[in-house]
Amino acid sequence: MKWLRRIAEFVLIVLVAGAFTLAATLTYLARTRLPVLDGAVVSGQLRSEVKVVRDASGVPHITAGTETDAYFALGYCMAQDRIFQMELMRRLARGELAEVLGPPLVKVDRAVRAFRLRAKAEEYFEHPENTPPEVLAVIDAYVAGVNAFVADGPLPFELTVLQVNVRPFTPVDCLSVAAILPITFADGIRGDPLVTMLKQKHPGMDIDALFPGYSLDIPVTIMESLDEAKAYLEHGEHVEQQPEDHVPRLLARDAVLREWTGIFTAIAQQFGPAMGSNSWVLGPSRTASGKPILGNDPHIAFTNPGIWYEAHLKYGDFENYGYHLPPIPVPLLGHNRQRGWALTMSTIDDTDFYLERFSPDNPKLVMYKGEWSPIEMVTETIRVRFADDVLCNVRVTPHGPIINDFLAAYHEYDGDPVSLSWVWQHVDYTDITAFYRMGHARTCEGFEQAVALITSPGMNISYADADGTIAWWAAGKIPIRPPHVNSKQMLDGASGEDEMLGYLPFDQNPRLKNPDCGYIVTANNKPTVKPVGAMLNLMGYWQPDDRAGRLEELLSQRSDWTVEQLKAVQLDDTGYATEVVLGELLAVLEPEMASLHAREQDALRRLRSWDLRHDVDSVGATLYEHLCGAVLRRALEDEMGADNFHTYSTLADHWNFFKHLVSDNSSPFWDDAGTGPRESRSEIIAAAFRGEVAGLAKRFGGDVDAWTWGRAHTMTFEHPFGQLPLLGHVFNIGPFPSAGGAQVVNNMLYHFGQETYGVIAGPSTRRLIDFAAPDQSLTILPTGNSGNFMSPNYADQASRFMAGEYRQALLNGVDIESQKVHELRFMPSANAVAMR
């Protein structure tokens, strides 16, 4: 047997040596693919010298003589740090992921191509007369900078290993990426099919009760106080739900909807779908400095590399510290010494689904406004790595593309044809110009004129300046629909009766400027309960008002706020409705104390003594969140099925419904449809509690003290390569125990009602700016500014972000030089020759 042992030892040595050799080879390859961040870059594209200083956080501070030179350098620097991400984004928006990642991505490519994003972007650049020449010049300069690096610089490890041939970037690529944003941020894409499907499957059930919006509460809105909203709702004319119902033969199987939402999840994960965001601006009367303070933390699904790329541009009398979404050249967030702006999604309902009727005699004709109208037929080829190419056929109606065609290739779909219509598709796209001009505005009035150019998706733009002004606008095109239309379910595409009537003029969009209360809060909540233009009730997919309510509760307490104090507000993890919901649950469980076994009694005592906070050491938070999810799952999964419940739990209305369900003894949803006897509210809550205690004991052990929120609620920033065997520990960042939770200001979201509570979304950045000292503003990214995994700036901010820490966003030249780590100079060819 000794020879067997020797063979085994030899094989083990060979395997270990091979593993070390492979690791060393990959490490060497990765290090040699890092960009050169010091020295000089010579280009004939430049008019003057550009200096780029990277600080300790990897942020490029670009100083140039002209605007186009600055944007050339920005494109080059962004490509140095994020070219792998930029290539994935471009391929996602063009429907070309399968060309490099293989057959699993064909479904995503089919869906994206159905949206015709690239065609819309190409159309935009076919009419350059519709775009200011300075904007076109900035885009061209940025793209030239990107391509200069692609041509000369080392491409990163990921692209090298995948053997991706990176084609030169074009302005169309940048706009295609921008164009996909309206789709990834549209809750209606998931919600509208679910509403229609549930009504189809359960005609006798009150499905509208599951989607209450703000109808069950006096809502926390952006424009009114609670007293003002209450007075209006009690005495004014108000309609929360629209009456019209279309219940078509929509989806053949639950799995089709799960597939549909799953594809959108895959698309949105690359960008990070909006899952709630916070912003506030405090006027001079609310701050210790007597100048406005701006706070913003847009909540997006976490990606690695992160969604934002920070860069500081300065040329002539222009300066801006911006947050860019690669490869879009203009910043979507920004500030300078005089003014700044914040962004959250307004969740205006700007998407519609139409049930289409095709001619039985001619498949190229569709009934539109009572007449047969021609459709556009598009056939494209999807290149697939490791497999045969796939033909992609898209039918485009006057409303928009038929979106169920690609599902027919994978499922037994026999429902009605459905088209997807969204605002972006039907208006001239001016959003790039809008954000360019927002960054260049010198007055609040000029900034407002720029905001008016935003089309889709709808956004809340909050503003503050050093002159003491605070303001907010509901930006984007707001559709006007016929009064009978319920836009949250399928519409009739044939008759013309459900057609959009137009868009609200921008001067009628909701807005505020220097309100008497001294602050403006937005948290994806409804702008107003009052009429907007001719619309009695503004329709949208508003997030629950819990975060907005908690922020107003906190911010209204002081008139001497400082940035240091506001850190605690941005990191607050106490829920607005938590005390009420917990009280209802305890009212059911405490009378059952005597019937519980010892561990259940211990858990109940922890729940009863919980301080309502979601810190990493809290046991109460673990019990509360698991219990809430289990109660909703037990109440609804029997009617919906697991797939539909999964979709429902991702929508805002799941919480609007749940926080009232827990106190409603008469709700029919308490009864388990799969059993004979009728279950009660008390029985379902008690059973959910016992089930979750048993599940937590199985997962974390029998000691209730060990059931801390930081063990259940963890954060791993997952890189695309991190999903591959053995590579997760190399590319992924984490795991970290995470504070925060759902429906709290520190909105670290998870899949509600599911088995695990790992974080999937949260603040994509945190920003705090006091315009008394804008050069001392605070910020933080979830991971780092570089997407190169061997870079020291790949994960340098992650632990600080998870700990609730901040860093300074540098504006002053002295501060920048003191933190200088790298300096890169860009020189025109003529200057370079002269210097020799």
PDB file of N, CA and C in Angstrom, residues 633-662:
ATOM      1  N   ARG A 633     -45.660  35.806   3.193  1.00  0.00           N
ATOM      2  CA  ARG A 633     -45.553  34.619   2.340  1.00  0.00           C
ATOM      3  C   ARG A 633     -46.661  33.621   2.646  1.00  0.00           C
ATOM      4  N   ARG A 634     -46.923  33.372   3.919  1.00  0.00           N
ATOM      5  CA  ARG A 634     -47.978  32.421   4.280  1.00  0.00           C
ATOM      6  C   ARG A 634     -49.360  32.946   3.900  1.00  0.00           C
ATOM      7  N   ALA A 635     -49.516  34.264   3.927  1.00  0.00           N
ATOM      8  CA  ALA A 635     -50.822  34.833   3.590  1.00  0.00           C
ATOM      9  C   ALA A 635     -51.103  34.768   2.093  1.00  0.00           C
ATOM     10  N   LEU A 636     -50.083  34.935   1.258  1.00  0.00           N
ATOM     11  CA  LEU A 636     -50.334  35.133  -0.167  1.00  0.00           C
ATOM     12  C   LEU A 636     -49.833  34.025  -1.081  1.00  0.00           C
ATOM     13  N   GLU A 637     -48.830  33.276  -0.669  1.00  0.00           N
ATOM     14  CA  GLU A 637     -48.232  32.331  -1.602  1.00  0.00           C
ATOM     15  C   GLU A 637     -49.209  31.243  -2.026  1.00  0.00           C
ATOM     16  N   ASP A 638     -50.149  30.903  -1.169  1.00  0.00           N
ATOM     17  CA  ASP A 638     -51.112  29.866  -1.536  1.00  0.00           C
ATOM     18  C   ASP A 638     -52.031  30.328  -2.661  1.00  0.00           C
ATOM     19  N   GLU A 639     -52.353  31.630  -2.686  1.00  0.00           N
ATOM     20  CA  GLU A 639     -53.164  32.142  -3.788  1.00  0.00           C
ATOM     21  C   GLU A 639     -52.330  32.429  -5.035  1.00  0.00           C
ATOM     22  N   MET A 640     -51.155  33.015  -4.840  1.00  0.00           N
ATOM     23  CA  MET A 640     -50.346  33.470  -5.976  1.00  0.00           C
ATOM     24  C   MET A 640     -49.489  32.381  -6.594  1.00  0.00           C
ATOM     25  N   GLY A 641     -48.992  31.467  -5.769  1.00  0.00           N
ATOM     26  CA  GLY A 641     -47.931  30.578  -6.214  1.00  0.00           C
ATOM     27  C   GLY A 641     -46.579  31.211  -5.935  1.00  0.00           C
ATOM     28  N   ALA A 642     -45.561  30.382  -5.855  1.00  0.00           N
ATOM     29  CA  ALA A 642     -44.238  30.861  -5.463  1.00  0.00           C
ATOM     30  C   ALA A 642     -43.663  31.861  -6.461  1.00  0.00           C
ATOM     31  N   ASP A 643     -43.837  31.597  -7.768  1.00  0.00           N
ATOM     32  CA  ASP A 643     -43.263  32.487  -8.774  1.00  0.00           C
ATOM     33  C   ASP A 643     -43.886  33.871  -8.712  1.00  0.00           C
ATOM     34  N   ASN A 644     -45.198  33.929  -8.663  1.00  0.00           N
ATOM     35  CA  ASN A 644     -45.864  35.230  -8.624  1.00  0.00           C
ATOM     36  C   ASN A 644     -45.613  35.953  -7.308  1.00  0.00           C
ATOM     37  N   PHE A 645     -45.523  35.213  -6.215  1.00  0.00           N
ATOM     38  CA  PHE A 645     -45.211  35.863  -4.946  1.00  0.00           C
ATOM     39  C   PHE A 645     -43.817  36.474  -4.987  1.00  0.00           C
ATOM     40  N   HIS A 646     -42.878  35.785  -5.603  1.00  0.00           N
ATOM     41  CA  HIS A 646     -41.529  36.325  -5.727  1.00  0.00           C
ATOM     42  C   HIS A 646     -41.563  37.654  -6.470  1.00  0.00           C
ATOM     43  N   THR A 647     -42.331  37.714  -7.568  1.00  0.00           N
ATOM     44  CA  THR A 647     -42.448  38.970  -8.316  1.00  0.00           C
ATOM     45  C   THR A 647     -43.137  40.034  -7.471  1.00  0.00           C
ATOM     46  N   TYR A 648     -44.223  39.671  -6.814  1.00  0.00           N
ATOM     47  CA  TYR A 648     -44.975  40.628  -6.004  1.00  0.00           C
ATOM     48  C   TYR A 648     -44.118  41.219  -4.892  1.00  0.00           C
ATOM     49  N   SER A 649     -43.265  40.405  -4.285  1.00  0.00           N
ATOM     50  CA  SER A 649     -42.466  40.875  -3.147  1.00  0.00           C
ATOM     51  C   SER A 649     -41.393  41.865  -3.568  1.00  0.00           C
ATOM     52  N   THR A 650     -41.147  42.016  -4.886  1.00  0.00           N
ATOM     53  CA  THR A 650     -40.192  43.012  -5.357  1.00  0.00           C
ATOM     54  C   THR A 650     -40.857  44.353  -5.627  1.00  0.00           C
ATOM     55  N   LEU A 651     -42.185  44.418  -5.567  1.00  0.00           N
ATOM     56  CA  LEU A 651     -42.917  45.641  -5.879  1.00  0.00           C
ATOM     57  C   LEU A 651     -43.173  46.455  -4.614  1.00  0.00           C
ATOM     58  N   ALA A 652     -43.296  47.757  -4.799  1.00  0.00           N
ATOM     59  CA  ALA A 652     -43.505  48.649  -3.654  1.00  0.00           C
ATOM     60  C   ALA A 652     -44.773  48.307  -2.889  1.00  0.00           C
ATOM     61  N   ASP A 653     -45.807  47.881  -3.580  1.00  0.00           N
ATOM     62  CA  ASP A 653     -47.099  47.675  -2.925  1.00  0.00           C
ATOM     63  C   ASP A 653     -47.110  46.505  -1.950  1.00  0.00           C
ATOM     64  N   HIS A 654     -46.108  45.633  -2.000  1.00  0.00           N
ATOM     65  CA  HIS A 654     -46.122  44.532  -1.033  1.00  0.00           C
ATOM     66  C   HIS A 654     -46.076  45.084   0.396  1.00  0.00           C
ATOM     67  N   TRP A 655     -45.332  46.174   0.595  1.00  0.00           N
ATOM     68  CA  TRP A 655     -45.241  46.736   1.951  1.00  0.00           C
ATOM     69  C   TRP A 655     -46.455  47.607   2.265  1.00  0.00           C
ATOM     70  N   ASN A 656     -46.940  48.352   1.279  1.00  0.00           N
ATOM     71  CA  ASN A 656     -48.159  49.134   1.486  1.00  0.00           C
ATOM     72  C   ASN A 656     -49.316  48.231   1.916  1.00  0.00           C
ATOM     73  N   PHE A 657     -49.369  47.040   1.329  1.00  0.00           N
ATOM     74  CA  PHE A 657     -50.413  46.076   1.683  1.00  0.00           C
ATOM     75  C   PHE A 657     -50.135  45.449   3.050  1.00  0.00           C
ATOM     76  N   PHE A 658     -48.880  45.014   3.270  1.00  0.00           N
ATOM     77  CA  PHE A 658     -48.579  44.232   4.467  1.00  0.00           C
ATOM     78  C   PHE A 658     -48.787  45.018   5.750  1.00  0.00           C
ATOM     79  N   LYS A 659     -48.380  46.287   5.780  1.00  0.00           N
ATOM     80  CA  LYS A 659     -48.433  46.992   7.056  1.00  0.00           C
ATOM     81  C   LYS A 659     -49.863  47.270   7.507  1.00  0.00           C
ATOM     82  N   HIS A 660     -50.832  47.026   6.638  1.00  0.00           N
ATOM     83  CA  HIS A 660     -52.240  47.089   7.047  1.00  0.00           C
ATOM     84  C   HIS A 660     -52.844  45.695   7.206  1.00  0.00           C
ATOM     85  N   LEU A 661     -52.307  44.733   6.452  1.00  0.00           N
ATOM     86  CA  LEU A 661     -52.786  43.360   6.595  1.00  0.00           C
ATOM     87  C   LEU A 661     -52.625  42.868   8.028  1.00  0.00           C
ATOM     88  N   VAL A 662     -51.521  43.205   8.702  1.00  0.00           N
ATOM     89  CA  VAL A 662     -51.232  42.647  10.023  1.00  0.00           C
ATOM     90  C   VAL A 662     -52.273  43.032  11.076  1.00  0.00           C
TER      91      VAL A 662
END
